[in-house]
Structures are given as C-alpha cells and as structure tokens.
Amino acid sequence: MNKLSVNGIWHVIQRNWMSFKKLIKISIFPNLFDPILYLAAMGLGIGHFVGHIGGMPYLNFVSLGLVAATGMNAANAESVTNAYIQMYLDKTYYEMSTSPINLEEIIVGQALWAGVRSTIFGTLFLLVTLFMGILQSWMVVFIPVILFITGTLFGFLGLTFTLLAPTRDYLNYFSMLIIQPMYMFSNTFFPLGSVSPWLRNVGWLSPLTHAVDLIRQMATGAVTLQSLNDIIWLIIVAVVLSFVPQSIVRSKLNY
Amino acid sequence: MVNFEEIVLTADNLVKQYGTFFAVKNISIQLKKGKSLAILGPNGAGKSTTLKMIYATTAITTGHVEIKGIDVETNPREAKRHIGVVMQDDLLDTSLNVMENMVAHAILFDIPWKLAKKKAERLLKFVGLLNYQKKEIYELSGGMRRRLVLARALVNNPELIILDEPTTGLDIQSRHVFWNKLEQLKEKGVSILITSHYGEEIERLADDVMIINHGEKIVSGPTKLLPAQQGYGNIEETYLGLTGYTKEHEEIEQTLS
Ligand SMILES: Nc1ncnc2c1ncn2[C@@H]1O[C@H](COP(=O)(O)OP(=O)(O)O)[C@@H](O)[C@H]1O
Ligand SMILES: [Mg+2]
C-alpha cells in the first residue's frame, strides 16, 4: 500500500470544501427535510400515543436519534452518490491523481470529508433540537465529535461499496438494504432491547446504534462507562474499515 | 541559463499488459530539456497507455521511467511535482468556475491559496482566459476548455508537459492558438511529450516523432528528416504509409461513402 501524506489528505478535504461551499445553501434543505419529516411523523404523531421512552418524552427520544441518523445520511450521500460521480463520471479522482496526491490519500480525504459533512448536517439538526428545548447538558458540545467519527466510518463503508459496485444501480441496493434499515433499526425510533434481546444484538452490529446511544447520553448528561465503550467501538470499526477501500482503490479505478 | 543537454524524461522498454493483452510493447523514450517528442499512432495504438505509465496514473507492467532522475514507480509523489498533464479528456470540475478549477488543482501541489490565485491569474492571462475567470465551465467553448486545461497543467511550473491528443476535436483557429502557446512554453525550456493524429501539429511542434501501432514502435526520428528517410513527402504520408493505410483503403472508403 502506498504511503499516506497528511498534507495530501488535507488538500483533498480542502478541495471538497471548495465545491461544497458553493452548494451549501441549496443542500441544507434536502439534508434536513428528511429528518424533520420523520420528526413530525414519529415524534409528534406516534409520540402522541407513546408518552415516555428510555426516560424521556418520545419526541426527545426520536429527535436525538435523528441527529445521528442525519449525520449518517449526509456521510452516505457523500461517499456513495458524490463519490461515484467523482470516480466514474467527472473522474475528479483521476484528475487529482496527476498531482503528487495518490488514490489512497483521495480515499482517506474523501472519508474524512464525509465525516465533516456528517458533522455539519448533524449539528444543524442538533440546533433544531436545541430550539425544541431538548438539550439538557453541556456535554452536547461533544456531539459534533461523535458525528465526525460516525460520518468518517460511514465514509469508508460507502466508499468501499462504491468501489465494488459493478454498476450505478448497485449503489441503490446499498442504500436500500444497508443504510435504510440501519436508519430504522439502530435505537433511532425505538429501543431495540425492549423489543427483544435478539434485536438488541443485531442492533449492536450497526454503527449507528452506538452513535445514537452516545448522542442521547450526551444530550441528557447521562454519560457512563458504557459511553466510552461505544466511542471505542466506533473508532475501531472506522479504522478497520479504512483499510478496505484503500486496498482496492487501485485495482478498481483503472483510469 | 537553460541547460539543453539535461535529460528530463527517460522511459526504458515500457510494457503494459491487460490480462493477456499487451497494450504497450517495449516503448523507449528519451527527452531533453526544451525538446519535444510526438507519438503518432491510430486509435488503440497504445499512446494514452504509454503516457499514463509515464505520468504515473497506471502501473508499469515492466520497464522503467525516470523524470529528472526520479523513479516514477518508487517515488511518484516527487516525480509528479515536475510534470504537467493535459489528459485526453478535459476533466474539469463542473461544480467550480474557471479560477476555482485552477486553484483546486494548485493546492494539491502544496501551493498556498493566495499564491495559487496569483499563479492562476498569470496563467489564465497566458492562455487568454483572464477575463473568463469567473465563468462556469459550461460557458466555455471547446478551445477555451482545452486552454484552461493547459493553464491548469502549468500551475506547478512543470519542466515537462505531457499532452494526450490536446487538439483533437478543436476547430482550426483554436488549434493554432493552442499550438502557439505550446511554442512559447518550448522556448522557455519546457519539454513537451505529445500524442497526436495530426501531421501538421507534429511538424509544427515536435522535434522528434515516434510512430507506433499495436503497442509497438514502427519508426522514430527527427520530424524534419523522417519522411525523406522513409521515402515519403511529409509526416502524414509517412504515418499513413507505415500504419498500413494505403491508397487502396482510401478508394474503398470513398466507394463506401
Ligand atoms: N484499462 C484497460 N483495460 C483493458 N484494456 C485497455 C485499458 N485501457 C486501454 N486498453 C486497451 O489498450 C489499447 C491501447 O489503448 P490506448 O493506450 O488508450 O490507445 P490510444 O491512446 O493510442 O488510442 C487499446 O486496445 C485499449 O482497448
Ligand atoms: Mg488515447
């Protein structure tokens, strides 16, 4: 595997920022529309019948789950749809690789950028919950960090699938069969453990579950030793996942 | 002073294999400072693949490339600092405008933003696009896009510029403007490696020419002498003659069309 240069990775992030800052205004709405819709349907609608869950009003429960889910979706859009365009249609990766930067640095930079996007949109949604008066602890200041780690993890995951996808249609399968179920079944809308211990174990495998739990704990100040476990889980999985797209990028992108 | 004896590019016995197919077979190139070499060959001859091995975006199956004495395989990062690449496709970022495309590429070479912008202004002026710096990519004509790609390839002050069919598809005026820019660069001591389909382009720009087909070199030599050596009147005739395009083909095509 080729050596990574911190400078190289940083330039990839800078370059993504250049494109992004032109589009930020028009991308806020699509990124926040989805969670707000869920918030209305689940939090207000179902919340009307549910009452309290996990020691908090259902509306609060759902909105905090949606903070993490929003981050994941933003990272996924970046590392799947946008990355596909940059890899195969605009061939931005090819153009960039004529500079001193190599493909592995582009992959890592792109995943970290997915982390940045997750942070931006997750935090924007967090502000929505702030106005709703849900946040109860100063520890919310750490939520963007969790969003960043989670987004980077999903960045590496999404990039892996984008590199492996034989055609563009497979990207839809990834979003439909992996991301969408995670969105629904990661303690986002209901605590898996109270349905069945079996489901709790399945949920444990979803990175989003750990992010959702962490964000709820931070928002309510209920941070425990378990929180540390969740953080370590996310970091280890992100690091392990980072090797996959790096090791296949050269054989897959045959420019 | 420019040392015109300095060797900028050495490529030894380049081979590229895709599965069982050999796209490039034993191509060797040497290019001195301020000199230019054109690779001429029909579609699929292996021109792009040869260039990609030199500018280090595709793996070399066997062979060896050095740019200013730097091994492209073991130290691609350093080698790529010395070259500018004009790829066969424009590959401009349509989400960025003209100036932003320049800066986006410059920062990849560790050039700080402010300096990148200054350099970009100078280069856009050089290619006649300074007044278009705020324009979006879709607003540019084909010739302007190619000149922008040329300007972008120059942000790192490369000693070698590698161009893959840079004027294919351009109208005659745009082509002449582009050639003029390349001539100016050459006078400044920039070495040029170019692929082309056009005899006229090669006669105007290239000191030496190499004709390839099916991944192999057929002949090479000084552009001015090669046609006579091979018994032809000019480069185009030499090329057509040596790649098997005879008068007969021409007649058949005329009958067909
Ligand atoms: N990534 C690839 N995989 C397999 N074959 C390829 C690949 N790229 C190019 N080739 C083949 O190698 C040959 C040379 O291609 P290329 O260098 O692009 O030719 P040219 O630039 O002279 O038109 C062609 O037959 C082409 O189909
Ligand atoms: Mg080609």
PDB file of N, CA, C and O in Angstrom, chain A residues 3-5 7 11 14-15 18-19 22 90-92 94-102 105 254-255, chain B residues 52 55 57 77 80-81 85 87 91 93-97 100 103-105 107-110 113 136 152:
ATOM      1  N   LYS A   3       2.188   5.031   0.750  1.00  0.00           N
ATOM      2  CA  LYS A   3       2.243   5.855   1.955  1.00  0.00           C
ATOM      3  C   LYS A   3       1.253   7.013   1.871  1.00  0.00           C
ATOM      4  O   LYS A   3       1.024   7.581   0.826  1.00  0.00           O
ATOM      5  N   LEU A   4       0.701   7.334   3.029  1.00  0.00           N
ATOM      6  CA  LEU A   4      -0.225   8.455   3.099  1.00  0.00           C
ATOM      7  C   LEU A   4       0.522   9.690   3.568  1.00  0.00           C
ATOM      8  O   LEU A   4       1.350   9.616   4.463  1.00  0.00           O
ATOM      9  N   SER A   5       0.214  10.830   2.949  1.00  0.00           N
ATOM     10  CA  SER A   5       0.785  12.079   3.446  1.00  0.00           C
ATOM     11  C   SER A   5      -0.345  12.913   4.037  1.00  0.00           C
ATOM     12  O   SER A   5      -1.416  13.045   3.442  1.00  0.00           O
ATOM     13  N   ASN A   7      -0.470  16.035   4.436  1.00  0.00           N
ATOM     14  CA  ASN A   7      -0.731  17.170   3.554  1.00  0.00           C
ATOM     15  C   ASN A   7      -1.661  16.796   2.410  1.00  0.00           C
ATOM     16  O   ASN A   7      -2.587  17.527   2.089  1.00  0.00           O
ATOM     17  N   HIS A  11      -5.329  18.328   1.581  1.00  0.00           N
ATOM     18  CA  HIS A  11      -5.682  19.010   0.328  1.00  0.00           C
ATOM     19  C   HIS A  11      -6.960  18.433  -0.287  1.00  0.00           C
ATOM     20  O   HIS A  11      -7.729  19.157  -0.920  1.00  0.00           O
ATOM     21  N   GLN A  14      -9.682  20.095   1.583  1.00  0.00           N
ATOM     22  CA  GLN A  14      -9.792  21.492   1.136  1.00  0.00           C
ATOM     23  C   GLN A  14     -10.520  21.590  -0.196  1.00  0.00           C
ATOM     24  O   GLN A  14     -11.370  22.453  -0.414  1.00  0.00           O
ATOM     25  N   ARG A  15     -10.161  20.656  -1.089  1.00  0.00           N
ATOM     26  CA  ARG A  15     -10.729  20.681  -2.421  1.00  0.00           C
ATOM     27  C   ARG A  15     -12.236  20.398  -2.364  1.00  0.00           C
ATOM     28  O   ARG A  15     -13.032  21.044  -3.040  1.00  0.00           O
ATOM     29  N   MET A  18     -14.097  23.409  -1.278  1.00  0.00           N
ATOM     30  CA  MET A  18     -14.283  24.397  -2.351  1.00  0.00           C
ATOM     31  C   MET A  18     -15.578  24.144  -3.115  1.00  0.00           C
ATOM     32  O   MET A  18     -16.334  25.071  -3.398  1.00  0.00           O
ATOM     33  N   SER A  19     -15.821  22.877  -3.468  1.00  0.00           N
ATOM     34  CA  SER A  19     -17.057  22.566  -4.202  1.00  0.00           C
ATOM     35  C   SER A  19     -18.268  22.732  -3.299  1.00  0.00           C
ATOM     36  O   SER A  19     -19.297  23.251  -3.706  1.00  0.00           O
ATOM     37  N   LYS A  22     -19.954  26.238  -2.399  1.00  0.00           N
ATOM     38  CA  LYS A  22     -20.826  26.855  -3.400  1.00  0.00           C
ATOM     39  C   LYS A  22     -22.243  26.297  -3.319  1.00  0.00           C
ATOM     40  O   LYS A  22     -23.190  26.913  -3.763  1.00  0.00           O
ATOM     41  N   ASP A  90     -17.280  12.418 -13.534  1.00  0.00           N
ATOM     42  CA  ASP A  90     -16.375  13.569 -13.691  1.00  0.00           C
ATOM     43  C   ASP A  90     -14.906  13.146 -13.643  1.00  0.00           C
ATOM     44  O   ASP A  90     -14.037  13.887 -14.054  1.00  0.00           O
ATOM     45  N   LYS A  91     -14.650  11.971 -13.133  1.00  0.00           N
ATOM     46  CA  LYS A  91     -13.275  11.465 -12.980  1.00  0.00           C
ATOM     47  C   LYS A  91     -12.359  12.461 -12.254  1.00  0.00           C
ATOM     48  O   LYS A  91     -11.206  12.647 -12.624  1.00  0.00           O
ATOM     49  N   THR A  92     -12.937  13.114 -11.246  1.00  0.00           N
ATOM     50  CA  THR A  92     -12.150  14.052 -10.449  1.00  0.00           C
ATOM     51  C   THR A  92     -10.959  13.344  -9.796  1.00  0.00           C
ATOM     52  O   THR A  92      -9.888  13.922  -9.653  1.00  0.00           O
ATOM     53  N   TYR A  94      -9.226  10.945 -10.950  1.00  0.00           N
ATOM     54  CA  TYR A  94      -8.176  10.767 -11.956  1.00  0.00           C
ATOM     55  C   TYR A  94      -7.421  12.078 -12.132  1.00  0.00           C
ATOM     56  O   TYR A  94      -6.179  12.106 -12.122  1.00  0.00           O
ATOM     57  N   GLU A  95      -8.178  13.142 -12.258  1.00  0.00           N
ATOM     58  CA  GLU A  95      -7.546  14.456 -12.432  1.00  0.00           C
ATOM     59  C   GLU A  95      -6.638  14.742 -11.241  1.00  0.00           C
ATOM     60  O   GLU A  95      -5.496  15.181 -11.399  1.00  0.00           O
ATOM     61  N   MET A  96      -7.142  14.468 -10.042  1.00  0.00           N
ATOM     62  CA  MET A  96      -6.347  14.765  -8.839  1.00  0.00           C
ATOM     63  C   MET A  96      -5.096  13.886  -8.762  1.00  0.00           C
ATOM     64  O   MET A  96      -4.066  14.309  -8.254  1.00  0.00           O
ATOM     65  N   SER A  97      -5.205  12.662  -9.290  1.00  0.00           N
ATOM     66  CA  SER A  97      -4.061  11.771  -9.153  1.00  0.00           C
ATOM     67  C   SER A  97      -2.937  12.092 -10.142  1.00  0.00           C
ATOM     68  O   SER A  97      -1.900  11.438 -10.131  1.00  0.00           O
ATOM     69  N   THR A  98      -3.128  13.107 -11.001  1.00  0.00           N
ATOM     70  CA  THR A  98      -1.990  13.580 -11.794  1.00  0.00           C
ATOM     71  C   THR A  98      -1.125  14.551 -10.989  1.00  0.00           C
ATOM     72  O   THR A  98      -0.061  14.948 -11.426  1.00  0.00           O
ATOM     73  N   SER A  99      -1.602  14.939  -9.820  1.00  0.00           N
ATOM     74  CA  SER A  99      -0.815  15.780  -8.915  1.00  0.00           C
ATOM     75  C   SER A  99      -0.042  14.846  -7.975  1.00  0.00           C
ATOM     76  O   SER A  99      -0.184  13.634  -8.068  1.00  0.00           O
ATOM     77  N   PRO A 100       0.758  15.377  -7.069  1.00  0.00           N
ATOM     78  CA  PRO A 100       1.508  14.491  -6.166  1.00  0.00           C
ATOM     79  C   PRO A 100       0.623  13.617  -5.273  1.00  0.00           C
ATOM     80  O   PRO A 100       1.105  12.679  -4.644  1.00  0.00           O
ATOM     81  N   ILE A 101      -0.659  13.914  -5.222  1.00  0.00           N
ATOM     82  CA  ILE A 101      -1.554  13.145  -4.348  1.00  0.00           C
ATOM     83  C   ILE A 101      -1.865  11.776  -4.953  1.00  0.00           C
ATOM     84  O   ILE A 101      -2.019  11.656  -6.160  1.00  0.00           O
ATOM     85  N   ASN A 102      -1.930  10.752  -4.109  1.00  0.00           N
ATOM     86  CA  ASN A 102      -2.242   9.421  -4.638  1.00  0.00           C
ATOM     87  C   ASN A 102      -3.677   9.003  -4.292  1.00  0.00           C
ATOM     88  O   ASN A 102      -4.360   9.654  -3.496  1.00  0.00           O
ATOM     89  N   GLU A 105      -4.724   8.563  -0.627  1.00  0.00           N
ATOM     90  CA  GLU A 105      -4.968   9.828   0.078  1.00  0.00           C
ATOM     91  C   GLU A 105      -6.327  10.405  -0.306  1.00  0.00           C
ATOM     92  O   GLU A 105      -7.025  10.996   0.528  1.00  0.00           O
ATOM     93  N   ASN A 254      -9.418   1.860 -12.701  1.00  0.00           N
ATOM     94  CA  ASN A 254      -8.428   1.616 -13.733  1.00  0.00           C
ATOM     95  C   ASN A 254      -8.516   2.720 -14.780  1.00  0.00           C
ATOM     96  O   ASN A 254      -9.018   2.500 -15.865  1.00  0.00           O
ATOM     97  N   TYR A 255      -8.035   3.896 -14.425  1.00  0.00           N
ATOM     98  CA  TYR A 255      -8.186   5.023 -15.360  1.00  0.00           C
ATOM     99  C   TYR A 255      -7.262   4.881 -16.572  1.00  0.00           C
ATOM    100  O   TYR A 255      -6.170   4.451 -16.454  1.00  0.00           O
TER     101      TYR A 255
ATOM    102  N   LYS B  52       0.199   7.372 -19.648  1.00  0.00           N
ATOM    103  CA  LYS B  52      -0.266   7.137 -18.270  1.00  0.00           C
ATOM    104  C   LYS B  52       0.801   6.444 -17.434  1.00  0.00           C
ATOM    105  O   LYS B  52       0.894   6.675 -16.230  1.00  0.00           O
ATOM    106  N   TYR B  55       3.156   9.362 -16.590  1.00  0.00           N
ATOM    107  CA  TYR B  55       2.690  10.275 -15.540  1.00  0.00           C
ATOM    108  C   TYR B  55       2.108   9.557 -14.332  1.00  0.00           C
ATOM    109  O   TYR B  55       1.463  10.161 -13.477  1.00  0.00           O
ATOM    110  N   THR B  57      -0.199   7.319 -13.482  1.00  0.00           N
ATOM    111  CA  THR B  57      -1.544   7.004 -13.005  1.00  0.00           C
ATOM    112  C   THR B  57      -1.908   5.559 -13.333  1.00  0.00           C
ATOM    113  O   THR B  57      -2.931   5.065 -12.881  1.00  0.00           O
ATOM    114  N   ARG B  77       5.277  10.594  -5.996  1.00  0.00           N
ATOM    115  CA  ARG B  77       4.917  11.899  -5.452  1.00  0.00           C
ATOM    116  C   ARG B  77       5.909  12.968  -5.900  1.00  0.00           C
ATOM    117  O   ARG B  77       5.526  14.045  -6.355  1.00  0.00           O
ATOM    118  N   LYS B  80       5.932  13.489  -9.842  1.00  0.00           N
ATOM    119  CA  LYS B  80       4.784  14.224 -10.383  1.00  0.00           C
ATOM    120  C   LYS B  80       4.864  15.724 -10.116  1.00  0.00           C
ATOM    121  O   LYS B  80       4.157  16.498 -10.753  1.00  0.00           O
ATOM    122  N   ARG B  81       5.718  16.119  -9.188  1.00  0.00           N
ATOM    123  CA  ARG B  81       5.899  17.564  -8.963  1.00  0.00           C
ATOM    124  C   ARG B  81       6.483  18.269 -10.180  1.00  0.00           C
ATOM    125  O   ARG B  81       6.353  19.477 -10.334  1.00  0.00           O
ATOM    126  N   VAL B  85       0.114  17.683 -16.775  1.00  0.00           N
ATOM    127  CA  VAL B  85      -0.578  16.711 -17.619  1.00  0.00           C
ATOM    128  C   VAL B  85      -1.841  17.317 -18.243  1.00  0.00           C
ATOM    129  O   VAL B  85      -2.670  17.881 -17.544  1.00  0.00           O
ATOM    130  N   MET B  87      -4.730  15.717 -20.029  1.00  0.00           N
ATOM    131  CA  MET B  87      -5.266  14.396 -20.361  1.00  0.00           C
ATOM    132  C   MET B  87      -6.133  14.452 -21.602  1.00  0.00           C
ATOM    133  O   MET B  87      -6.544  15.509 -22.038  1.00  0.00           O
ATOM    134  N   LEU B  91     -11.700  16.758 -18.119  1.00  0.00           N
ATOM    135  CA  LEU B  91     -11.765  16.511 -16.680  1.00  0.00           C
ATOM    136  C   LEU B  91     -11.706  17.798 -15.857  1.00  0.00           C
ATOM    137  O   LEU B  91     -10.938  17.923 -14.923  1.00  0.00           O
ATOM    138  N   ASP B  93     -13.715  20.354 -13.294  1.00  0.00           N
ATOM    139  CA  ASP B  93     -14.747  20.188 -12.272  1.00  0.00           C
ATOM    140  C   ASP B  93     -15.877  21.165 -12.568  1.00  0.00           C
ATOM    141  O   ASP B  93     -15.725  22.369 -12.425  1.00  0.00           O
ATOM    142  N   THR B  94     -17.024  20.619 -12.974  1.00  0.00           N
ATOM    143  CA  THR B  94     -18.122  21.484 -13.398  1.00  0.00           C
ATOM    144  C   THR B  94     -18.810  22.173 -12.215  1.00  0.00           C
ATOM    145  O   THR B  94     -19.627  23.056 -12.410  1.00  0.00           O
ATOM    146  N   SER B  95     -18.467  21.745 -10.991  1.00  0.00           N
ATOM    147  CA  SER B  95     -19.050  22.435  -9.842  1.00  0.00           C
ATOM    148  C   SER B  95     -18.241  23.689  -9.498  1.00  0.00           C
ATOM    149  O   SER B  95     -18.631  24.470  -8.642  1.00  0.00           O
ATOM    150  N   LEU B  96     -17.105  23.861 -10.163  1.00  0.00           N
ATOM    151  CA  LEU B  96     -16.243  25.016  -9.897  1.00  0.00           C
ATOM    152  C   LEU B  96     -16.131  25.891 -11.143  1.00  0.00           C
ATOM    153  O   LEU B  96     -16.231  25.387 -12.263  1.00  0.00           O
ATOM    154  N   ASN B  97     -15.891  27.177 -10.954  1.00  0.00           N
ATOM    155  CA  ASN B  97     -15.700  28.053 -12.109  1.00  0.00           C
ATOM    156  C   ASN B  97     -14.244  27.989 -12.590  1.00  0.00           C
ATOM    157  O   ASN B  97     -13.440  27.197 -12.086  1.00  0.00           O
ATOM    158  N   GLU B 100     -11.589  28.795  -9.938  1.00  0.00           N
ATOM    159  CA  GLU B 100     -11.616  27.756  -8.897  1.00  0.00           C
ATOM    160  C   GLU B 100     -11.010  26.442  -9.376  1.00  0.00           C
ATOM    161  O   GLU B 100     -10.357  25.728  -8.612  1.00  0.00           O
ATOM    162  N   VAL B 103      -7.288  26.933  -8.968  1.00  0.00           N
ATOM    163  CA  VAL B 103      -6.857  26.909  -7.568  1.00  0.00           C
ATOM    164  C   VAL B 103      -6.988  25.500  -6.983  1.00  0.00           C
ATOM    165  O   VAL B 103      -6.101  25.017  -6.271  1.00  0.00           O
ATOM    166  N   ALA B 104      -8.100  24.820  -7.352  1.00  0.00           N
ATOM    167  CA  ALA B 104      -8.334  23.472  -6.821  1.00  0.00           C
ATOM    168  C   ALA B 104      -7.182  22.540  -7.190  1.00  0.00           C
ATOM    169  O   ALA B 104      -6.810  21.659  -6.414  1.00  0.00           O
ATOM    170  N   HIS B 105      -6.630  22.725  -8.367  1.00  0.00           N
ATOM    171  CA  HIS B 105      -5.514  21.869  -8.776  1.00  0.00           C
ATOM    172  C   HIS B 105      -4.207  22.331  -8.103  1.00  0.00           C
ATOM    173  O   HIS B 105      -3.409  21.514  -7.661  1.00  0.00           O
ATOM    174  N   ILE B 107      -3.671  23.741  -5.207  1.00  0.00           N
ATOM    175  CA  ILE B 107      -3.494  23.412  -3.784  1.00  0.00           C
ATOM    176  C   ILE B 107      -3.012  21.976  -3.604  1.00  0.00           C
ATOM    177  O   ILE B 107      -2.366  21.652  -2.610  1.00  0.00           O
ATOM    178  N   LEU B 108      -3.276  21.129  -4.584  1.00  0.00           N
ATOM    179  CA  LEU B 108      -2.825  19.743  -4.480  1.00  0.00           C
ATOM    180  C   LEU B 108      -1.291  19.647  -4.527  1.00  0.00           C
ATOM    181  O   LEU B 108      -0.708  18.637  -4.150  1.00  0.00           O
ATOM    182  N   PHE B 109      -0.660  20.720  -5.006  1.00  0.00           N
ATOM    183  CA  PHE B 109       0.807  20.766  -5.059  1.00  0.00           C
ATOM    184  C   PHE B 109       1.387  21.521  -3.865  1.00  0.00           C
ATOM    185  O   PHE B 109       2.486  22.060  -3.944  1.00  0.00           O
ATOM    186  N   ASP B 110       0.635  21.615  -2.787  1.00  0.00           N
ATOM    187  CA  ASP B 110       1.071  22.346  -1.594  1.00  0.00           C
ATOM    188  C   ASP B 110       1.244  23.842  -1.843  1.00  0.00           C
ATOM    189  O   ASP B 110       1.968  24.515  -1.111  1.00  0.00           O
ATOM    190  N   TRP B 113      -3.150  29.048  -0.900  1.00  0.00           N
ATOM    191  CA  TRP B 113      -4.282  29.650  -1.634  1.00  0.00           C
ATOM    192  C   TRP B 113      -3.922  30.963  -2.319  1.00  0.00           C
ATOM    193  O   TRP B 113      -4.205  31.156  -3.491  1.00  0.00           O
ATOM    194  N   GLU B 136     -18.457  29.905 -15.520  1.00  0.00           N
ATOM    195  CA  GLU B 136     -18.625  28.485 -15.234  1.00  0.00           C
ATOM    196  C   GLU B 136     -18.118  27.679 -16.431  1.00  0.00           C
ATOM    197  O   GLU B 136     -18.050  28.190 -17.545  1.00  0.00           O
ATOM    198  N   ARG B 152      -4.058  24.904 -16.319  1.00  0.00           N
ATOM    199  CA  ARG B 152      -4.092  24.139 -15.078  1.00  0.00           C
ATOM    200  C   ARG B 152      -2.869  23.233 -14.962  1.00  0.00           C
ATOM    201  O   ARG B 152      -2.308  23.066 -13.878  1.00  0.00           O
TER     202      ARG B 152
END
